[in-house]
Structure formats: C-alpha cells, structure tokens
Coordinates of C-alpha atoms in Angstrom, one line a residue:
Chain A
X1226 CA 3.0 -50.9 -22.1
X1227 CA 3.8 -52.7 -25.2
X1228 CA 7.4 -53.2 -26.6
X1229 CA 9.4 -51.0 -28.2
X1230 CA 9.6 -51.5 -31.5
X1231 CA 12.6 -52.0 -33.8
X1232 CA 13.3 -52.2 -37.7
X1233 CA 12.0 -55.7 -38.0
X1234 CA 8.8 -55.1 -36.4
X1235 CA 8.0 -52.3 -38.9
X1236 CA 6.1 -53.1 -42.6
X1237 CA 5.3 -50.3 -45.4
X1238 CA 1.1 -49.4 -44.9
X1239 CA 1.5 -49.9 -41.2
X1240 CA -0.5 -46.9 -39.3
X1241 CA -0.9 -45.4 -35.8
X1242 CA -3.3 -43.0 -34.2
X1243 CA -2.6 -40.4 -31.5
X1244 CA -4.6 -39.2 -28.6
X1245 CA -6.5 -36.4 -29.6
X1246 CA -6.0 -32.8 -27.9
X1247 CA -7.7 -29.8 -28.1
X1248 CA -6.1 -26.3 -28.7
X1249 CA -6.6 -23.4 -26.6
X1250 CA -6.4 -19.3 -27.7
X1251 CA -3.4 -19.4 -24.6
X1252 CA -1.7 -22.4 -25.7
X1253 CA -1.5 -20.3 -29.9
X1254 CA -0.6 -16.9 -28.4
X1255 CA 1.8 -18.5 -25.8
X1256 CA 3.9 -20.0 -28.6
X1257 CA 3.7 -17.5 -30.6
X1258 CA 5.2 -14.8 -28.1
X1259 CA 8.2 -16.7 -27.6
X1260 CA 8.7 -18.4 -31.1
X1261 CA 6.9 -16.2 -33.7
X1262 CA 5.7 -12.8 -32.5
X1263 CA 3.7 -12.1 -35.6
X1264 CA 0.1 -10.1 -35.7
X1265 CA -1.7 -13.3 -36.7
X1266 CA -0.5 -15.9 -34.1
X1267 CA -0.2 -12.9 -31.1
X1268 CA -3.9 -12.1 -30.4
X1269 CA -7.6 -12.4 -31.8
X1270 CA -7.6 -8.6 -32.2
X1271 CA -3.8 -7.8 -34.2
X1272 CA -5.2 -10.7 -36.5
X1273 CA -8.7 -10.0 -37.4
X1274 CA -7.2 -7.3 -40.2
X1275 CA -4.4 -9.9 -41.6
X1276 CA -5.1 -12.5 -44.1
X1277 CA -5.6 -15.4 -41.8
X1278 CA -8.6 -13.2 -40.7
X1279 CA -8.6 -14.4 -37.0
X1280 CA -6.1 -15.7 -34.8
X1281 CA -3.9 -18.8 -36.4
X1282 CA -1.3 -21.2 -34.7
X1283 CA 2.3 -20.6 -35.4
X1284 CA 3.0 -23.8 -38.3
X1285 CA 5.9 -24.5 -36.3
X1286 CA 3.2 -24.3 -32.6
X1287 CA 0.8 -27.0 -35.1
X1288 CA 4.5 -29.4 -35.6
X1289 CA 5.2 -28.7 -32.3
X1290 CA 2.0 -30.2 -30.9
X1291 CA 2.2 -33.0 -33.7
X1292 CA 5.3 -34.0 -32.5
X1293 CA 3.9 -34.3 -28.4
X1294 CA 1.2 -36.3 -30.1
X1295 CA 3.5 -38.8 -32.0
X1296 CA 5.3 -39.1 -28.7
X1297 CA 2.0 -40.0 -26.8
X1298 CA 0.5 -41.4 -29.4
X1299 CA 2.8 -42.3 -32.3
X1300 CA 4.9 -45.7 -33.2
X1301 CA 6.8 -46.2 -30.1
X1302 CA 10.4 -46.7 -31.6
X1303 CA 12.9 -48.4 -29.8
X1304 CA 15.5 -45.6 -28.3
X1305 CA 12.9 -42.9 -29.2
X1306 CA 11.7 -41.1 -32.1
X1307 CA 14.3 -39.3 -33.6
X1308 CA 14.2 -37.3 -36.9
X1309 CA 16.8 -36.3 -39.4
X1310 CA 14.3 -33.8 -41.0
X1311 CA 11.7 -33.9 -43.7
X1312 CA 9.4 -32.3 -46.1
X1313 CA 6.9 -30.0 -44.3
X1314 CA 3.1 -28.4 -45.5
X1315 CA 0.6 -26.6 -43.6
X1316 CA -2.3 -26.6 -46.3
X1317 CA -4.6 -24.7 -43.5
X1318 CA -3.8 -23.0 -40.2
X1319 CA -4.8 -24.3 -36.5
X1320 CA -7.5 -22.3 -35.2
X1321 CA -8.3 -21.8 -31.9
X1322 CA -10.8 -24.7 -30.0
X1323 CA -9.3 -27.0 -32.9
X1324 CA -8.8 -30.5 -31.9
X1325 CA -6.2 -32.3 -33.4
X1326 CA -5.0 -36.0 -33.8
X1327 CA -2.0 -37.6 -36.0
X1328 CA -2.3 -40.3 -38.3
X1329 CA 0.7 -42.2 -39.6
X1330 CA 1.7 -44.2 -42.2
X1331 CA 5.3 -46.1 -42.4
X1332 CA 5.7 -45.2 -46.8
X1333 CA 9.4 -47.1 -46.7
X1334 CA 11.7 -48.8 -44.5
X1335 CA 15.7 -48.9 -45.4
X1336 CA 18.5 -50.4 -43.5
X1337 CA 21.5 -48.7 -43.5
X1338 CA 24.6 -49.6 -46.0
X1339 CA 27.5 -47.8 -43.7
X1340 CA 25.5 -48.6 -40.2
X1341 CA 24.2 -51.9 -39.5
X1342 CA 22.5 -51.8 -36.5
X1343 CA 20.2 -48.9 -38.2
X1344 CA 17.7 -48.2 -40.7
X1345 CA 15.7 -45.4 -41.9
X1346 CA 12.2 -45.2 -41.6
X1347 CA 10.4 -42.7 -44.2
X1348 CA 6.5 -41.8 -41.9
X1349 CA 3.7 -39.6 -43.7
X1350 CA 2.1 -37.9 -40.3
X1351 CA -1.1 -35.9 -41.0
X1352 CA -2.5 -33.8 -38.5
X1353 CA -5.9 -33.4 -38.6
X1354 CA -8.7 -31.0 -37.1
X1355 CA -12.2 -32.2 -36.0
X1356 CA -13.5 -31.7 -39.4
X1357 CA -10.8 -34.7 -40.8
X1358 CA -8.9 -31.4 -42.5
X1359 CA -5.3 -31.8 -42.3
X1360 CA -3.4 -28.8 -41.2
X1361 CA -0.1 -30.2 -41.5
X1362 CA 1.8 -33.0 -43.7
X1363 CA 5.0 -34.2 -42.7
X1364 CA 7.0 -37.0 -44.5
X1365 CA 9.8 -37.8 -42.1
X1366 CA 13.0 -39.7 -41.7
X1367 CA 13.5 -41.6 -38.4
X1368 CA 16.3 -43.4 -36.8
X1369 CA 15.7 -47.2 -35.7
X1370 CA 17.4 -49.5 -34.3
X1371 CA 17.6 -53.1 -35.7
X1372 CA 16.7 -55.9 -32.9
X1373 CA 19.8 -57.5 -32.8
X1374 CA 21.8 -54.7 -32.7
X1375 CA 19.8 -53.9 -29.2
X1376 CA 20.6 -57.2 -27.7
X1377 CA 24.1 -57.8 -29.2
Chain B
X1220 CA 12.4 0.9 -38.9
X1221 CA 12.7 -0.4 -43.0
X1222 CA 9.9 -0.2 -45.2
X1223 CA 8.3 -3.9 -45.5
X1224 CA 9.5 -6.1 -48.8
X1225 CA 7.1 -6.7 -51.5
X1226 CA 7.8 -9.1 -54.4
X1227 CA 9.6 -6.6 -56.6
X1228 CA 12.2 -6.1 -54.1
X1229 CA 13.2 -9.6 -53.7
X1230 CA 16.2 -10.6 -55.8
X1231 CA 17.7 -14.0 -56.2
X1232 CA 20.6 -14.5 -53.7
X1233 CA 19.5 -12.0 -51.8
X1234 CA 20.7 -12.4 -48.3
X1235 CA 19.9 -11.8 -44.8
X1236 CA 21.6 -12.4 -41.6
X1237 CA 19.5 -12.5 -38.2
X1238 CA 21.1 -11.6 -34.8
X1239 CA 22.4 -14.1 -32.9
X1240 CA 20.9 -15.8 -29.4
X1241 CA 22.2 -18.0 -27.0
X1242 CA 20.9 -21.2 -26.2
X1243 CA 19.8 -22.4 -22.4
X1244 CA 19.7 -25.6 -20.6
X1245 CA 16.1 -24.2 -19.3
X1246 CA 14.7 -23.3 -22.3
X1247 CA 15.6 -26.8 -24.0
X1248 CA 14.0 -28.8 -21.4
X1249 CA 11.1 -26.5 -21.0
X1250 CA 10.8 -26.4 -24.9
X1251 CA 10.9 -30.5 -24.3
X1252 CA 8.2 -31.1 -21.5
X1253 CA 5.8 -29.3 -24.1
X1254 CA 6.4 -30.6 -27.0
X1255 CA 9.4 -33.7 -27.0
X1256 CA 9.3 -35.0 -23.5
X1257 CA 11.8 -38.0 -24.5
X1258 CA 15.2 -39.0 -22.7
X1259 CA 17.5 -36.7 -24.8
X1260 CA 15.2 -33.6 -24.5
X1261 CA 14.1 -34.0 -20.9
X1262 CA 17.3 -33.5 -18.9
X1263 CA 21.2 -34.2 -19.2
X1264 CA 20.6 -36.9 -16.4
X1265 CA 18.8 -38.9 -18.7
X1266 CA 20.1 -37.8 -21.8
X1267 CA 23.6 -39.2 -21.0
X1268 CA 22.6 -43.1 -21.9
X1269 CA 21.1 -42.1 -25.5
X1270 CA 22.3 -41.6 -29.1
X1271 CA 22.2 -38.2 -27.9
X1272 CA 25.5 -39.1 -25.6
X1273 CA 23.9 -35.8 -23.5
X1274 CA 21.3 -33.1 -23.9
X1275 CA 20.2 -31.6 -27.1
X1276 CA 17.3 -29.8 -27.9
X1277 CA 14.2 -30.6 -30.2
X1278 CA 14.7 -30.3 -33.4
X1279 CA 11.3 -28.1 -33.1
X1280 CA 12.9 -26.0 -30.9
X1281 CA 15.6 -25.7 -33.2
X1282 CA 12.8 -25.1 -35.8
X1283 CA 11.2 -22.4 -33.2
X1284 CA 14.0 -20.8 -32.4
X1285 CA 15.0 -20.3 -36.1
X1286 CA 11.5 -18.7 -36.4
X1287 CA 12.1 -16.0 -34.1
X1288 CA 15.4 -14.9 -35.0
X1289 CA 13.9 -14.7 -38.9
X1290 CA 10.9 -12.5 -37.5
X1291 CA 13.6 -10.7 -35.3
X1292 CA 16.0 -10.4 -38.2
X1293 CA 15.1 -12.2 -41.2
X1294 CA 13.6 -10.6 -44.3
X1295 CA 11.3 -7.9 -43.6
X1296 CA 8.2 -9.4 -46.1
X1297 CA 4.9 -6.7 -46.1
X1298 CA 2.3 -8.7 -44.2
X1299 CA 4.5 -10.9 -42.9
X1300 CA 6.6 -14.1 -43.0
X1301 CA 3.5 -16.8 -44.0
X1302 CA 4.9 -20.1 -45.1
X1303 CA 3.5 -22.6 -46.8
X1304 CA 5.8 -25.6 -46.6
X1305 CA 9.4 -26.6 -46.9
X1306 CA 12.1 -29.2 -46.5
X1307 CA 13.7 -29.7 -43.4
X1308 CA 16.6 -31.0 -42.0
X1309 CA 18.5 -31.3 -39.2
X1310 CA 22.2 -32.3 -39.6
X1311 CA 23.5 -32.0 -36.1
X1312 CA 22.1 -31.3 -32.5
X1313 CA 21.7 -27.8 -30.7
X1314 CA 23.0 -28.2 -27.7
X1315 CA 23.0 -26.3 -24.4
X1316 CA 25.3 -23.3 -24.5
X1317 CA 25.3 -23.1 -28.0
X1318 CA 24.9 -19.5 -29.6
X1319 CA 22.6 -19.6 -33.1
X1320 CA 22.0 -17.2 -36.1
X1321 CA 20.3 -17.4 -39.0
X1322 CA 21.3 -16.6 -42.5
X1323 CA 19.1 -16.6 -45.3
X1324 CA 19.0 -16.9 -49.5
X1325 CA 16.8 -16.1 -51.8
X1326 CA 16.5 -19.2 -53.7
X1327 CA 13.8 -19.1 -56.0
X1328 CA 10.6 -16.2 -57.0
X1329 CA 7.6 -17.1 -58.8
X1330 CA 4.3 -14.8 -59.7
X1331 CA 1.1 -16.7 -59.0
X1332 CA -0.5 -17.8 -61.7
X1333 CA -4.0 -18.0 -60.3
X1334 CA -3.5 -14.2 -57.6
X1335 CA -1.8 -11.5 -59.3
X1336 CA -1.8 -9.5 -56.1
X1337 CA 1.0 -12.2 -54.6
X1338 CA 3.9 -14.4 -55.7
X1339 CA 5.9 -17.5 -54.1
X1340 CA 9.3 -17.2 -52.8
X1341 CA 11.5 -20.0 -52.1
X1342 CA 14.2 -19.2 -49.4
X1343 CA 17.0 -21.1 -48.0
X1344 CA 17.6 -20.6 -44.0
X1345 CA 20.1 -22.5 -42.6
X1346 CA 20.7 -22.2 -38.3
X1347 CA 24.2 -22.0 -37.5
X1348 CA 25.8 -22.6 -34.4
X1349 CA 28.7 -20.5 -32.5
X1350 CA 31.5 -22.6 -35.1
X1351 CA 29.5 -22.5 -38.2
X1352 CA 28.6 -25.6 -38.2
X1353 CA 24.8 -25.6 -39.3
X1354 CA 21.9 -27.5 -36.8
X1355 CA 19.0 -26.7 -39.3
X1356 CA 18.5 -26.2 -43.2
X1357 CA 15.0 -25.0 -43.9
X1358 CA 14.0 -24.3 -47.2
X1359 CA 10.5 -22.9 -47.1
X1360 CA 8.3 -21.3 -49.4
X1361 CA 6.8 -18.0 -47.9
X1362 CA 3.8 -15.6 -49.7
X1363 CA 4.6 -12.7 -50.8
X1364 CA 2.6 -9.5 -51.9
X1365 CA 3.2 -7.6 -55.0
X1366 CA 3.8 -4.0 -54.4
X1367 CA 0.7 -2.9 -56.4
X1368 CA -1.6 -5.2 -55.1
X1369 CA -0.5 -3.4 -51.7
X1370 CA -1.3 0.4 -53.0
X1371 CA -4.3 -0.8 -54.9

C-alpha cells in the first residue's frame, strides 16, 4: 500500500502504468447490449459487413475499462479519482483478444482560487493495445485534495 | 421505422430528443464494480463519508447510459452513430432515482476533404436529469455518409 497522494505530491511529467488486461468477445458484446446496441459492437457476424469490418468495442466499453485500469493501476489520489470531464479520441477501435494498459502523464497542476483545500490536476491517459497503438486519448481534469486541508 | 440520415439531411440546429430512462441503485453499483469500483460508486454505505456526500454513478455510466438513449432515440445516422472523439463533461452527479434524457444539436457539418463518400458532424448532447439540470455535456464528432456515396 503506498499513500495516497495529494496536490503537493504531484509534479508536471510525472507518469503511471496500469496493470494490463486482456479483452474478451463477451466482455465487447456484453457492453455493448446494454450500452450501445449497435451492429458493430453486438456480434462478430452483424459487423463483418460494417465499416469496422469485424467486431469493435463500444469507445465508451474502451473508457470504461480505461477507467477500471486507472483505478487499479493509475495515480492513487487522495479521496479517489474523480473527474470533471475532458477531451476524448478513439483514433482506432478495441478488438477482440486486445490487451490493454494506461499510461499517464500529469500535463498541469492548478490550485484552486475560490477553494483552497483543492486543485485541479490536468492527466493525458493513453490506452494502448499490445502493438503500443493507442485506442483512446483522454486529457482529464481531476479533483485533489491539498495535504493540509486533509489533516486540518 | 425512418429512413436512416445521410449528410445532406443534417441541418445545423437540428435537434433531437431521446426517450427518457430511469436510473437504479443496482445498475449504478453494478456499472461501478466493472468499471469504478471506488467509495462513491460502490454502495451508499460507503458513499456517505465522500465528496460524493452519497451514491452517484460513474461518470461512464453516465457516459453509457447517454449512449443508449442516443442509439434508442438520438439521430438516426445511415451506418450508424461512429464517433470519433469529443469533449466531455460532467457538471453534476446522476444519482439513484434519477430519470435521464438526452437532447441533441447539430453543431457543426463538414465534407471530408480527403473521402468524398463521408463528412464530419459535430453534435452537442447534453444528459438531463428529471429537473433539467444537465449531468453530462458531450460534444462529439460522429461520421457521417453522404447520400450518394450510399447509392453508388
């Protein structure tokens, strides 16, 4: 276990590296029957004639699994990871048997005027496949906690 | 049944309202031990202590959940709704009980330059809750096929 970390401990060009996982044809047409019911995410046969040309993760199944890997794997942020939203890009699908990792980069760290005990972190998180290809650039804003706002 | 959109039947400010659905305590935390298993996500017990002040859902759930009410009742795009990208945001928590829609904008259309069977449209989605208060603003930027590249 190492500590959770708060504004201070953070520095622009610091990086992390998830766990890898692997991603199964269940796992892409699971998702995609409750959350995006869509030829190409559904089954290997409906999208074989669409323009992915063979069955794709949902992008929102591929941010979903990027965000179990930052919280296995990512900077462990003192009152967790929370984000107010971001710029998204999925420059290539998820493919089935794909196996995925996250690697971050803090890009700019701002305490908050109105709320001291804050600041906001901007992250770069790119998830890549086995063949170092991303399929998924997110720039986020986080939440953290300053240290002596935690102990005061 | 409606006949699927092509490029030449998008108009900017073009709008599009999906049906609503109601969100569950069950469906959060499932959504959660997936994806988000932190305090907040996981269950009201341990919610209540956080920033959270109780449970609230993902903000990828959020994001999932506004991807199948745009495929249930979003624009109707030939081929489907295939995004590239976008900039999200997440103002305020979906919360258990809470009933969501969708209403979308045509913000922006663009020919490719480089495929003239397709074109880029920019759209603004923003996930309301049951007193209009918005928990997501997505604007995305979705493929679209011309109408000719279609027939030809």
């Amino acid at each position: 276990m190492t500590e959770p970390l708060h504004l201070e401990d953070l520095a622009v060009g610091q990086r992390f590296v998830s766990p890898t996982k692997i991603v199964t044809v269940e796992e892409i047409t699971g998702f995609a029957r409750a959350f995006d019911p869509q030829p190409f995410h559904v089954s290997e046969e409906s999208a074989h004639a669409t323009l992915f040309g063979g069955l794709a993760a949902s992008g929102w199944h591929t941010a979903a699994m990027t965000m179990r890997l930052l919280v296995d794997g990512g900077p462990k942020i003192a009152g967790g990871l929370v984000g107010l939203g971001g710029e998204i890009a999925w420059p290539r699908p998820t493919r089935p048997g794909d196996t995925l990792r996250v690697e971050t980069e803090i890009l700019e760290i701002r305490p908050s005027r109105s709320k001291p005990d804050r600041g906001m972190v901007k992250m770069l998180s790119r998830t890549l496949n086995q063949k170092d290809e991303p399929v998924q650039t997110l720039t986020a804003t986080i939440v953290v906690p300053r240290r002596n706002a935690a102990a005061g």
